[in-house]
Coordinates of C-alpha atoms and ligand atoms in Angstrom, one line a residue:
M436 CA -23.5 28.5 -9.5
T437 CA -25.6 27.0 -6.7
D438 CA -24.8 28.6 -3.4
I439 CA -23.6 25.4 -1.7
T440 CA -21.5 27.5 0.8
A441 CA -24.6 29.0 2.4
E442 CA -26.2 25.5 2.9
N443 CA -23.1 24.4 4.7
S444 CA -23.1 27.2 7.3
G445 CA -24.4 26.9 10.8
A446 CA -26.2 23.8 11.7
A447 CA -25.3 21.7 8.6
R448 CA -22.9 19.6 10.5
N449 CA -22.3 15.9 9.6
P450 CA -24.7 13.7 11.6
V451 CA -23.3 11.4 14.3
A452 CA -23.8 7.7 13.8
P453 CA -25.3 5.8 16.7
G454 CA -22.8 4.3 19.2
A455 CA -22.2 0.5 19.3
G456 CA -22.3 -0.1 23.0
R457 CA -19.0 -1.9 23.0
T458 CA -15.9 0.1 24.2
V459 CA -12.3 0.0 23.1
A460 CA -11.4 -1.2 26.6
S461 CA -13.8 -4.1 26.4
A462 CA -12.9 -5.0 22.9
V463 CA -9.1 -4.8 23.5
P464 CA -8.6 -6.0 27.0
Q465 CA -5.2 -5.7 28.7
S466 CA -5.0 -9.5 28.7
L467 CA -5.1 -9.5 24.9
V468 CA -2.5 -6.7 24.7
A469 CA -0.1 -8.6 27.0
R470 CA -0.5 -11.7 24.9
L471 CA 0.1 -9.9 21.7
A472 CA 3.0 -7.9 23.1
R473 CA 4.9 -11.1 23.8
G474 CA 5.3 -11.4 20.0
I475 CA 7.6 -8.4 19.9
T476 CA 11.3 -9.2 19.7
A477 CA 12.5 -7.2 22.7
A478 CA 14.7 -8.2 25.6
E479 CA 13.2 -8.9 29.1
G480 CA 12.7 -5.6 31.0
A481 CA 12.7 -3.4 27.8
A482 CA 11.5 0.1 28.1
T483 CA 7.8 0.5 27.2
E484 CA 5.6 3.0 25.4
W485 CA 1.9 3.6 25.7
T486 CA -0.3 4.0 22.6
V487 CA -3.6 5.8 22.7
A488 CA -6.9 4.9 21.1
P489 CA -7.7 7.7 18.6
L490 CA -11.5 7.3 19.0
T491 CA -11.5 8.3 22.6
G492 CA -8.0 9.4 23.6
E493 CA -7.8 6.7 26.3
P494 CA -4.6 4.6 26.9
L495 CA -4.6 1.5 24.6
A496 CA -1.5 -0.6 24.9
E497 CA 1.8 -0.6 26.8
L498 CA 4.3 -2.0 24.3
P499 CA 7.9 -3.0 24.9
Q500 CA 10.3 -1.1 22.7
S501 CA 13.0 -3.0 20.8
T502 CA 16.6 -1.8 20.8
V503 CA 19.1 -2.1 18.0
A504 CA 20.5 -5.2 19.8
D505 CA 17.0 -6.7 19.6
V506 CA 17.0 -6.0 15.8
D507 CA 20.2 -8.0 15.7
T508 CA 18.5 -10.9 17.6
A509 CA 15.5 -10.6 15.2
Y510 CA 17.7 -11.0 12.1
R511 CA 19.6 -13.9 13.7
L512 CA 16.5 -15.8 14.4
A513 CA 15.0 -14.9 11.1
R514 CA 18.1 -16.1 9.2
G515 CA 18.1 -19.4 11.0
A516 CA 14.3 -20.0 10.2
Q517 CA 14.7 -18.9 6.6
Q518 CA 17.2 -21.6 5.7
V519 CA 14.8 -24.4 6.8
W520 CA 11.7 -22.6 5.2
A521 CA 13.3 -22.1 1.9
A522 CA 14.0 -25.8 1.6
R523 CA 10.3 -26.6 1.7
P524 CA 8.5 -26.9 -1.6
V525 CA 6.8 -23.8 -2.9
R526 CA 3.4 -25.5 -2.7
A527 CA 3.8 -26.3 1.0
R528 CA 4.7 -22.6 1.6
A529 CA 1.8 -21.5 -0.5
A530 CA -0.6 -23.7 1.4
V531 CA 0.0 -21.6 4.5
L532 CA -1.3 -18.5 2.7
L533 CA -4.5 -20.3 1.7
R534 CA -5.1 -21.5 5.3
F535 CA -4.4 -17.9 6.5
H536 CA -7.0 -16.6 4.0
D537 CA -9.7 -18.9 5.5
L538 CA -8.7 -18.1 9.2
L539 CA -8.7 -14.4 8.4
L540 CA -12.2 -14.4 7.0
K541 CA -13.5 -16.5 9.9
R542 CA -11.8 -14.5 12.6
Q543 CA -12.2 -11.0 11.0
D544 CA -14.2 -9.5 13.9
E545 CA -11.2 -9.8 16.2
V546 CA -8.9 -7.9 13.9
L547 CA -11.7 -5.3 12.9
D548 CA -11.8 -4.3 16.6
L549 CA -8.0 -4.0 16.8
I550 CA -7.8 -1.9 13.6
Q551 CA -10.6 0.4 14.8
A552 CA -9.0 0.7 18.2
E553 CA -5.5 1.5 16.9
T554 CA -6.5 3.7 13.9
G555 CA -9.9 5.1 14.7
K556 CA -11.2 4.3 11.2
A557 CA -14.8 3.3 10.6
R558 CA -15.4 -0.5 10.6
L559 CA -16.3 -0.6 6.9
H560 CA -12.8 0.9 6.1
A561 CA -11.2 -1.6 8.5
F562 CA -13.0 -4.3 6.5
E563 CA -11.4 -3.1 3.4
E564 CA -8.1 -4.2 4.9
V565 CA -9.5 -7.7 5.5
L566 CA -10.7 -7.8 1.9
A567 CA -7.4 -6.7 0.4
T568 CA -5.3 -9.0 2.6
A569 CA -7.5 -12.0 1.8
M570 CA -7.2 -11.2 -1.9
A571 CA -3.4 -11.0 -1.7
A572 CA -3.3 -14.3 0.3
R573 CA -5.5 -16.1 -2.3
H574 CA -3.6 -14.7 -5.2
Y575 CA -0.1 -15.6 -4.0
G576 CA -1.4 -18.8 -2.4
R577 CA -2.6 -20.0 -5.9
A578 CA -0.2 -18.1 -8.2
A579 CA 3.1 -18.2 -6.4
A580 CA 4.2 -21.6 -7.9
G581 CA 3.7 -20.3 -11.4
Y582 CA 5.6 -17.0 -10.7
L583 CA 8.5 -18.9 -9.1
K584 CA 8.9 -21.9 -11.3
D585 CA 12.1 -22.6 -13.3
R586 CA 11.8 -21.3 -16.9
R587 CA 13.6 -22.8 -19.9
R588 CA 15.3 -20.0 -21.9
G589 CA 16.9 -20.0 -25.3
G590 CA 20.6 -20.9 -24.8
A591 CA 23.8 -19.3 -26.3
V592 CA 23.8 -22.0 -29.0
P593 CA 20.6 -23.7 -29.6
V594 CA 20.6 -27.5 -28.7
L595 CA 24.2 -27.2 -27.3
T596 CA 23.4 -24.8 -24.5
H597 CA 20.7 -25.7 -22.1
T598 CA 19.5 -22.7 -20.1
V599 CA 17.2 -22.4 -17.2
E600 CA 16.2 -19.2 -15.3
G601 CA 15.4 -19.8 -11.6
R602 CA 14.3 -17.6 -8.7
R603 CA 16.1 -17.8 -5.3
P604 CA 14.9 -16.0 -2.2
K605 CA 16.7 -12.9 -1.2
G606 CA 17.0 -14.1 2.4
V607 CA 15.6 -11.8 5.1
V608 CA 13.4 -8.9 4.0
G609 CA 13.3 -5.8 6.2
Q610 CA 9.8 -4.4 6.1
I611 CA 8.8 -1.1 7.4
S612 CA 5.1 -0.2 7.5
P613 CA 3.0 2.8 8.4
W614 CA -0.1 3.1 10.7
N615 CA -2.8 3.9 8.1
Y616 CA -3.5 0.3 6.8
P617 CA -1.9 -1.8 9.6
L618 CA -3.2 -5.2 8.5
E619 CA -3.0 -4.7 4.8
L620 CA 0.4 -3.0 4.7
S621 CA 2.1 -5.4 7.2
V622 CA 0.7 -8.6 5.8
S623 CA 0.1 -8.2 2.1
D624 CA 3.6 -7.3 1.4
A625 CA 5.0 -10.0 3.7
L626 CA 2.9 -12.9 2.1
P627 CA 4.8 -12.9 -1.3
A628 CA 8.1 -12.6 0.6
F629 CA 7.2 -15.7 2.7
V630 CA 6.0 -17.8 -0.2
A631 CA 9.1 -16.9 -2.2
G632 CA 11.2 -18.5 0.6
N633 CA 12.2 -15.4 2.7
A634 CA 12.0 -14.5 6.3
V635 CA 10.7 -11.0 7.3
V636 CA 11.8 -8.6 10.0
N637 CA 8.9 -6.1 10.2
K638 CA 8.8 -2.8 12.0
P639 CA 5.2 -1.7 12.1
D640 CA 4.3 1.8 13.4
T641 CA 4.2 1.5 17.2
Q642 CA 0.7 3.0 17.1
T643 CA -0.6 0.0 15.1
A644 CA 1.7 -2.8 16.3
L645 CA -1.2 -4.9 17.8
T646 CA -2.8 -5.5 14.4
A647 CA 0.5 -6.7 13.0
L648 CA 1.1 -8.9 16.0
W649 CA -2.4 -10.4 15.7
A650 CA -1.8 -11.1 12.1
R651 CA 1.4 -12.8 12.9
E652 CA -0.3 -15.1 15.4
L653 CA -2.9 -16.0 12.8
L654 CA -0.2 -16.8 10.2
V655 CA 1.6 -19.0 12.7
E656 CA -1.7 -20.8 13.4
A657 CA -2.0 -21.3 9.6
G658 CA 1.4 -23.0 9.6
L659 CA 4.1 -20.3 9.3
P660 CA 7.2 -21.1 11.4
A661 CA 7.0 -18.6 14.3
E662 CA 10.6 -17.4 13.9
L663 CA 10.2 -16.6 10.2
W664 CA 8.3 -13.3 10.9
Q665 CA 10.0 -11.1 13.5
I666 CA 8.3 -8.0 14.7
V667 CA 10.4 -5.2 16.2
V668 CA 8.8 -2.1 17.6
G669 CA 10.4 1.2 18.4
D670 CA 11.2 4.8 17.4
G671 CA 11.2 5.1 13.6
P672 CA 14.4 7.1 13.1
V673 CA 16.4 4.6 15.3
I674 CA 14.8 1.2 14.7
G675 CA 13.9 1.9 11.1
P676 CA 17.6 2.4 9.9
A677 CA 18.6 -0.7 12.0
V678 CA 16.1 -2.8 10.1
V679 CA 17.3 -1.4 6.7
E680 CA 21.0 -1.9 7.6
R681 CA 20.6 -5.6 8.1
A682 CA 18.2 -6.5 5.4
D683 CA 18.8 -8.4 2.2
Y684 CA 16.0 -6.5 0.6
V685 CA 13.8 -3.6 1.9
S686 CA 10.1 -3.3 1.5
F687 CA 9.0 0.2 2.8
T688 CA 5.7 1.9 2.9
G689 CA 5.4 5.4 4.2
S690 CA 6.1 9.0 3.4
T691 CA 8.2 10.2 0.5
R692 CA 10.6 12.0 3.0
T693 CA 11.3 8.8 4.9
G694 CA 11.4 6.8 1.7
R695 CA 14.2 8.8 0.3
E696 CA 16.3 8.1 3.4
V697 CA 15.5 4.4 3.3
A698 CA 16.5 4.3 -0.4
Q699 CA 19.8 5.9 0.3
R700 CA 20.6 3.5 3.1
A701 CA 19.7 0.5 1.0
A702 CA 21.6 1.9 -2.1
A703 CA 24.7 2.3 0.1
R704 CA 24.6 -1.4 0.9
L705 CA 23.6 -2.4 -2.7
V706 CA 20.4 -4.0 -1.6
G707 CA 17.2 -3.5 -3.5
A708 CA 14.2 -1.6 -2.1
S709 CA 10.6 -1.2 -3.1
L710 CA 9.1 2.1 -1.8
E711 CA 5.4 2.7 -1.6
L712 CA 5.1 6.4 -0.8
G713 CA 2.8 9.4 -0.7
G714 CA 0.5 10.9 -3.3
K715 CA -1.6 13.9 -4.3
N716 CA -4.1 11.9 -6.3
A717 CA -6.4 13.3 -8.9
M718 CA -10.0 12.4 -10.0
L719 CA -11.3 13.6 -13.3
V720 CA -15.0 13.9 -13.9
L721 CA -15.4 14.2 -17.7
A722 CA -18.4 16.1 -19.2
D723 CA -20.2 12.8 -20.0
A724 CA -19.9 11.3 -16.6
D725 CA -22.9 9.8 -14.8
L726 CA -22.9 12.5 -12.1
D727 CA -24.7 10.5 -9.5
K728 CA -22.2 7.6 -9.7
A729 CA -19.3 10.1 -9.9
A730 CA -20.5 11.9 -6.8
E731 CA -20.9 8.6 -4.9
G732 CA -17.5 7.5 -6.1
A733 CA -15.9 10.8 -5.1
V734 CA -17.2 10.3 -1.5
R735 CA -15.4 6.9 -1.4
A736 CA -12.3 8.3 -3.2
C737 CA -11.9 11.2 -0.8
F738 CA -13.1 10.1 2.6
S739 CA -12.3 6.4 3.0
S740 CA -10.3 6.0 6.2
A741 CA -10.9 9.7 6.7
G742 CA -8.7 10.3 3.7
Q743 CA -5.7 8.7 5.4
L744 CA -5.3 6.4 2.4
C745 CA -2.3 6.8 0.2
I746 CA -4.5 6.3 -3.0
S747 CA -7.3 8.6 -1.9
I748 CA -8.2 11.6 -4.0
E749 CA -7.2 15.1 -2.8
R750 CA -7.6 16.9 -6.1
L751 CA -10.8 16.7 -8.0
F752 CA -11.0 18.1 -11.6
V753 CA -14.5 18.5 -12.9
H754 CA -15.6 19.6 -16.4
G755 CA -17.0 23.1 -16.3
S756 CA -20.2 22.2 -18.1
V757 CA -21.2 19.7 -15.3
A758 CA -19.4 21.3 -12.3
D759 CA -22.4 22.8 -10.6
A760 CA -24.6 19.7 -11.0
F761 CA -21.7 17.4 -9.8
L762 CA -20.8 19.6 -6.9
E763 CA -24.4 19.8 -5.7
R764 CA -24.6 16.0 -5.6
F765 CA -21.1 15.6 -4.1
A766 CA -21.6 18.2 -1.4
A767 CA -24.9 16.9 -0.4
R768 CA -23.6 13.4 0.0
T769 CA -20.6 14.5 1.9
R770 CA -22.7 16.6 4.3
A771 CA -24.8 13.5 4.9
L772 CA -21.9 11.2 5.9
R773 CA -22.4 10.0 9.5
L774 CA -19.3 10.3 11.6
G775 CA -18.7 7.9 14.5
G776 CA -16.4 5.8 16.6
G777 CA -18.5 2.8 17.4
L778 CA -16.9 -0.6 17.1
A779 CA -19.6 -1.8 14.7
Y780 CA -20.7 -1.1 11.2
G781 CA -22.9 2.0 10.7
A782 CA -20.5 5.1 10.6
D783 CA -19.5 6.3 7.2
M784 CA -16.3 7.9 8.5
G785 CA -14.2 7.6 11.6
S786 CA -11.5 9.6 13.3
L787 CA -8.0 10.7 12.3
V788 CA -5.2 8.7 13.9
S789 CA -3.2 11.3 15.8
Q790 CA -2.9 14.9 16.9
R791 CA -0.2 15.4 14.2
Q792 CA -2.7 14.4 11.5
L793 CA -5.4 16.6 13.0
D794 CA -2.9 19.5 13.1
T795 CA -2.0 19.1 9.4
V796 CA -5.6 18.9 8.3
T797 CA -6.7 21.9 10.4
R798 CA -3.7 23.9 9.1
H799 CA -4.4 23.1 5.4
V800 CA -8.1 24.0 5.7
E801 CA -7.7 27.1 7.8
E802 CA -4.8 28.6 5.7
A803 CA -6.9 27.9 2.5
V804 CA -10.0 29.6 3.9
K805 CA -8.0 32.6 5.2
A806 CA -6.6 32.9 1.7
G807 CA -10.0 32.9 0.1
A808 CA -11.0 29.3 -0.5
A809 CA -14.7 28.5 0.0
V810 CA -15.9 25.5 2.2
L811 CA -18.5 23.5 0.2
A812 CA -18.9 20.9 3.0
G813 CA -17.3 20.2 6.4
G814 CA -14.3 22.4 7.4
Q815 CA -14.5 21.8 11.1
A816 CA -13.0 19.5 13.8
R817 CA -15.6 17.6 15.8
P818 CA -14.4 17.2 19.3
D819 CA -18.0 16.5 20.3
I820 CA -17.6 13.0 18.7
G821 CA -14.0 12.3 19.7
P822 CA -10.7 14.1 20.2
L823 CA -9.4 13.6 16.6
F824 CA -12.5 13.8 14.4
F825 CA -12.6 16.2 11.5
E826 CA -15.4 16.6 9.0
P827 CA -15.2 15.4 5.4
T828 CA -14.3 18.7 3.7
I829 CA -14.6 20.1 0.2
L830 CA -12.8 23.2 -0.7
D831 CA -13.4 25.3 -3.8
G832 CA -11.3 28.2 -5.1
V833 CA -7.9 26.7 -4.0
T834 CA -4.9 28.4 -5.6
D835 CA -1.2 27.5 -6.1
Q836 CA -0.3 29.5 -3.0
M837 CA -2.2 27.4 -0.6
A838 CA -0.4 24.4 1.0
V839 CA -3.4 22.1 0.4
C840 CA -3.0 22.6 -3.4
A841 CA 0.3 20.6 -3.7
E842 CA 1.1 19.1 -0.4
E843 CA -0.2 15.7 0.7
T844 CA -2.9 16.5 3.3
F845 CA -3.5 12.8 4.2
G846 CA -6.9 13.7 5.6
P847 CA -10.5 14.1 4.6
V848 CA -10.0 17.2 2.4
V849 CA -10.4 17.6 -1.3
S850 CA -10.0 20.6 -3.5
I851 CA -12.1 21.3 -6.6
Y852 CA -10.7 22.5 -9.9
R853 CA -12.7 23.1 -13.1
F854 CA -11.5 22.4 -16.6
D855 CA -12.6 23.0 -20.2
T856 CA -10.6 20.5 -22.1
E857 CA -9.4 17.0 -21.5
D858 CA -5.8 18.1 -22.5
E859 CA -6.0 20.8 -19.8
A860 CA -7.3 18.3 -17.2
V861 CA -4.6 15.7 -18.0
A862 CA -1.8 18.3 -17.9
T863 CA -2.9 19.7 -14.5
A864 CA -3.5 16.4 -13.0
N865 CA 0.1 15.4 -14.1
A866 CA 1.6 18.7 -12.8
T867 CA 2.7 17.1 -9.5
P868 CA 5.9 15.3 -8.5
Y869 CA 3.7 12.4 -7.2
G870 CA 2.2 9.7 -9.3
L871 CA 0.4 7.1 -7.3
N872 CA -3.2 6.8 -8.2
S873 CA -5.9 8.5 -10.2
S874 CA -9.6 8.1 -11.2
V875 CA -11.5 9.0 -14.4
W876 CA -15.3 9.1 -14.7
T877 CA -17.1 8.9 -18.1
R878 CA -19.9 7.0 -19.6
D879 CA -17.5 6.1 -22.5
L880 CA -15.2 3.4 -21.2
R881 CA -12.9 3.5 -24.2
R882 CA -12.5 7.2 -23.7
G883 CA -11.9 6.7 -20.1
R884 CA -9.1 4.2 -20.7
A885 CA -7.5 6.6 -23.3
V886 CA -7.4 9.4 -20.8
A887 CA -6.2 6.9 -18.2
A888 CA -3.1 6.0 -20.3
R889 CA -2.1 9.7 -20.4
L890 CA -2.1 10.1 -16.7
R891 CA 1.3 9.6 -15.0
T892 CA 0.2 7.4 -12.1
G893 CA 1.0 3.7 -11.2
T894 CA -2.8 2.9 -11.0
V895 CA -5.8 4.5 -12.7
N896 CA -9.4 3.6 -12.0
V897 CA -12.0 4.2 -14.6
N898 CA -15.5 4.7 -12.9
E899 CA -14.2 3.6 -9.5
A900 CA -12.2 5.5 -6.8
Y901 CA -9.3 3.2 -6.0
A902 CA -10.5 -0.3 -5.2
A903 CA -10.8 -1.6 -8.8
A904 CA -7.1 -1.2 -9.4
Y905 CA -5.9 -2.0 -5.9
G906 CA -8.1 -5.1 -5.7
S907 CA -6.7 -6.4 -9.0
V908 CA -4.0 -8.2 -7.2
A909 CA -2.7 -10.0 -10.2
S910 CA -1.6 -6.6 -11.6
P911 CA 1.2 -4.4 -10.3
M912 CA 0.4 -1.5 -7.9
G913 CA 2.7 1.3 -7.0
G914 CA 3.9 4.8 -7.7
M915 CA 5.7 6.9 -10.4
G916 CA 7.9 9.8 -9.5
D917 CA 7.9 10.8 -5.8
S918 CA 5.3 8.1 -5.1
G919 CA 7.7 5.3 -5.1
L920 CA 9.9 2.7 -6.7
G921 CA 8.9 -0.8 -7.5
R922 CA 5.5 -2.4 -7.2
R923 CA 3.4 -4.7 -5.0
H924 CA 1.0 -7.3 -6.4
G925 CA 1.3 -9.4 -9.4
A926 CA 4.5 -10.8 -10.7
E927 CA 6.5 -7.8 -9.7
G928 CA 5.2 -8.0 -6.2
I929 CA 6.7 -11.4 -5.6
L930 CA 9.7 -11.4 -7.9
R931 CA 11.1 -8.4 -6.2
Y932 CA 11.8 -10.8 -3.2
T933 CA 13.9 -13.0 -5.4
E934 CA 17.3 -13.1 -7.1
A935 CA 17.1 -14.3 -10.7
Q936 CA 19.6 -17.1 -11.3
T937 CA 20.6 -18.4 -14.8
I938 CA 22.0 -21.9 -14.9
A939 CA 23.4 -22.8 -18.3
S940 CA 25.0 -26.1 -19.2
Q941 CA 27.0 -26.7 -22.3
R942 CA 27.3 -29.9 -24.1
V943 CA 29.2 -31.5 -27.1
M944 CA 31.4 -28.4 -27.9
P945 CA 32.7 -25.5 -25.9
L946 CA 32.0 -21.9 -26.8
A947 CA 35.6 -21.5 -27.9
P948 CA 37.8 -23.0 -30.7
A949 CA 37.8 -26.8 -30.5
F950 CA 37.9 -29.9 -32.6
G951 CA 41.0 -28.7 -34.5
L952 CA 39.4 -25.3 -35.5
D953 CA 41.9 -22.4 -35.3
D954 CA 40.7 -19.1 -34.1
E955 CA 40.0 -17.8 -37.6
K956 CA 37.9 -20.8 -38.6
F957 CA 36.1 -20.6 -35.3
A958 CA 35.2 -17.0 -35.8
A959 CA 34.1 -17.7 -39.4
L960 CA 31.9 -20.6 -38.2
F961 CA 30.2 -18.5 -35.5
T962 CA 29.7 -15.6 -38.0
R963 CA 27.8 -18.0 -40.3
S964 CA 25.9 -19.4 -37.3
L965 CA 24.8 -16.0 -36.1
R966 CA 23.5 -15.1 -39.6
A967 CA 21.7 -18.4 -39.7
L968 CA 20.1 -17.9 -36.3
K969 CA 18.8 -14.5 -37.2
A970 CA 17.5 -15.8 -40.5
L971 CA 15.7 -18.6 -38.7
G972 CA 13.9 -16.2 -36.4
F973 CA 15.8 -17.0 -33.2
K974 CA 15.3 -14.4 -30.5
Ligands
NAD1699 P1 6.4 7.8 7.8 O1 7.4 7.8 6.7 O2 6.5 8.8 8.9 O3 6.5 6.4 8.6 C1 6.4 5.2 7.9 C2 7.3 4.1 8.7 O4 8.6 4.4 8.7 C3 6.9 4.0 10.2 O5 7.0 2.7 10.7 C4 8.0 4.8 10.9 O6 8.2 4.5 12.2 C5 9.2 4.4 10.0 N1 10.3 5.4 10.0 C6 10.3 6.7 10.5 N2 11.5 7.2 10.3 C7 12.3 6.3 9.7 C8 13.6 6.3 9.2 N3 14.5 7.3 9.3 N4 14.1 5.1 8.7 C9 13.3 4.1 8.5 N5 12.0 4.0 8.9 C10 11.5 5.1 9.5 O7 5.0 7.7 7.2 P2 3.6 7.8 8.0 O8 3.2 9.2 8.4 O9 3.5 6.8 9.1 O10 2.6 7.2 6.9 C11 1.9 8.0 6.0 C12 2.5 8.1 4.7 O11 2.6 6.9 4.1 C13 1.8 9.0 3.7 O12 2.6 9.8 3.0 C14 1.2 8.0 2.8 O13 0.8 8.5 1.6 C15 2.2 6.9 2.7 N6 1.6 5.7 2.4 C16 1.9 5.1 1.1 C17 1.3 3.9 0.7 C18 1.5 3.4 -0.6 O14 1.2 2.2 -0.9 N7 2.1 4.1 -1.6 C19 0.5 3.3 1.6 C20 0.2 3.8 2.9 C21 0.8 5.0 3.3

C-alpha cells in the first residue's frame, strides 16, 4: 500500500484560505442583533445569555432567555393566530411560501453572514442551507394544495355511502431544532406545518437563534402573520420540555439521546412526534467505482460543514482491490482542502461550532491513534486559524474498541474499512443501531440501486454523497432505528402535521335492518352483498 501516512507528516498541513476582509462584528452589528432579539418571546427584563462566534471566539449576541411562563405566552399567542390562519384557503397560505422562496434567494447574503457567524461553517456550506430551504419552500408552496385536498374514498356501501377523507391541522406544532443547520432545520420543517394550517412554537439552539429570527422576519415579510411563528430561546433541558408539554405535535431534530426523552414526553401526552436524530453513516466504494468521482464525493460526504451534518459519512467501506488507488486520491484531496473563516466564498471547510464539539473530535482521534489507528490526512486542531478549527481527518486501521468506530463523532473525521464482497460490506454497514443516510459508488447504476435497497437507512445516495436524496424534497427523508421516527419532505413531511378526518354520509337506507327486513334477512342480504362486492373487484 502507498505510504500515505508519511506524506501527511510534518508540514503537510491543510492550506489556509485567504481572509475576506469583513469581520463578524461588521457583518453582524449589535443593531442587527438587537432588532432580531426583539423577535424572541421573552418578558421585559429577561435574563440574557451571550453567544460566541466560533470563527474567532469573540462575543456575538446577547439574547434574552425565555422562561416557562414565556413558553405559555408563546402558545397562547400562537393558538389565537392559528385559528384565523387555518380559515384561510390553502392556496393563500401556500403563496406565502412562494414569496418567501424569492425573498430568500434575493436576500441570501444577509443570512449567509448570520449562519457563518453563528456556526463557523464555510460559506459554501451555509449556501447549502439556502438551497435546501428554497427547495422546500417551492415544493410545499406548489404541492401543498394537492397533498391536503379532500379525497373521495370508497364508502361502506357503494353509492349509498359517500365518504371523503380530509386533513385538518394539528394546531400548534412544538419544534425543537439544533445548531448545525440553523436555517434549514428551523424553516424547512416549519413551512409544511404552516401551509397545513398550523402555528409553530420553535425553540432553536441559543447558539443559532439569530438565523431562525432572521428567517422569521423574512417569512413575515412574505405574508406570514407575525404571531403564527413564536420563537423561544433558553436552556434545552428546561425550555425544551416546556415546548413539548404544550404542543399538539412535536417536530424534533437533534441527538438520539434527547430525542428519546422528547418521544417519551410526547407519548405520555398522546401527541405525535417526528424525530430526526443522529447517524453513523456509511459510504460504500464498490470495485467498479469511478475512483476520481468517488474521492471527490467522499470529500463532500465527510467534510461538508466540518462533518457537523447529520447525514455526513463517518464510515467509509472500500473494496480491497481499489482501496490503495482510492485512498491515494481521497487523501490527496483531503489534504488540499483550504480551511478558513472568511465571510466570503473560497474556503473549503470552516470551523467546528463549540468547544464541546472540538473536545469530542479531539478525543475520538487521539484515542484511536493511541490504540493504533493511522492518520492518512489531518488529525490536528488548527488554533492558528481559529479557536475551534480541526483538520479534515482520515483514519485507517480503526477497530471496534475505539470510540470513533461506533459513536457519532459529528466532526470532520472518517474511518476507512476494506471489504472483499458486497454482502460483507452491506452487513458491516448495517451493523449499527443508526440508520440515517448512506452512499454507494459504482459505474453500474442498476447494481448501485440494488445494493442501496439492502442498506437499512432512510436515504441512500448512489454516486452522490447526500445532496441527491436530501434535495429530492418530494420524497421522504428521515432515519430508521436510532436515527429517528417519521419523515420530513414529501407527503409524509406535511401530512404529519395534520389529523386525518373521515366524513361519511349515508343515504337511502341505514346500515342496519330497515324497510321491514328482520335481523336474519338483513344479515342474509349483507352476506350476499359482500360476496358480490368482492366478485366485482371492490377494494
Ligand atoms: P441536542 O439533542 O443536544 O439538542 C437539540 C435541541 O434540543 C437543542 O435545541 C437543545 O437545546 C434541545 N434540547 C436539549 N435538551 C432537551 C430536552 N431535554 N428536551 C427537549 N429539548 C432539548 O443535539 P445537538 O447536539 O444540538 O445536535 C446535534 C445532533 O443532532 C447530532 O446527533 C445530529 O446527528 C443530530 N441531527 C440530526 C438531523 C437529522 O435530520 N436527522 C439533523 C441535524 C442534526
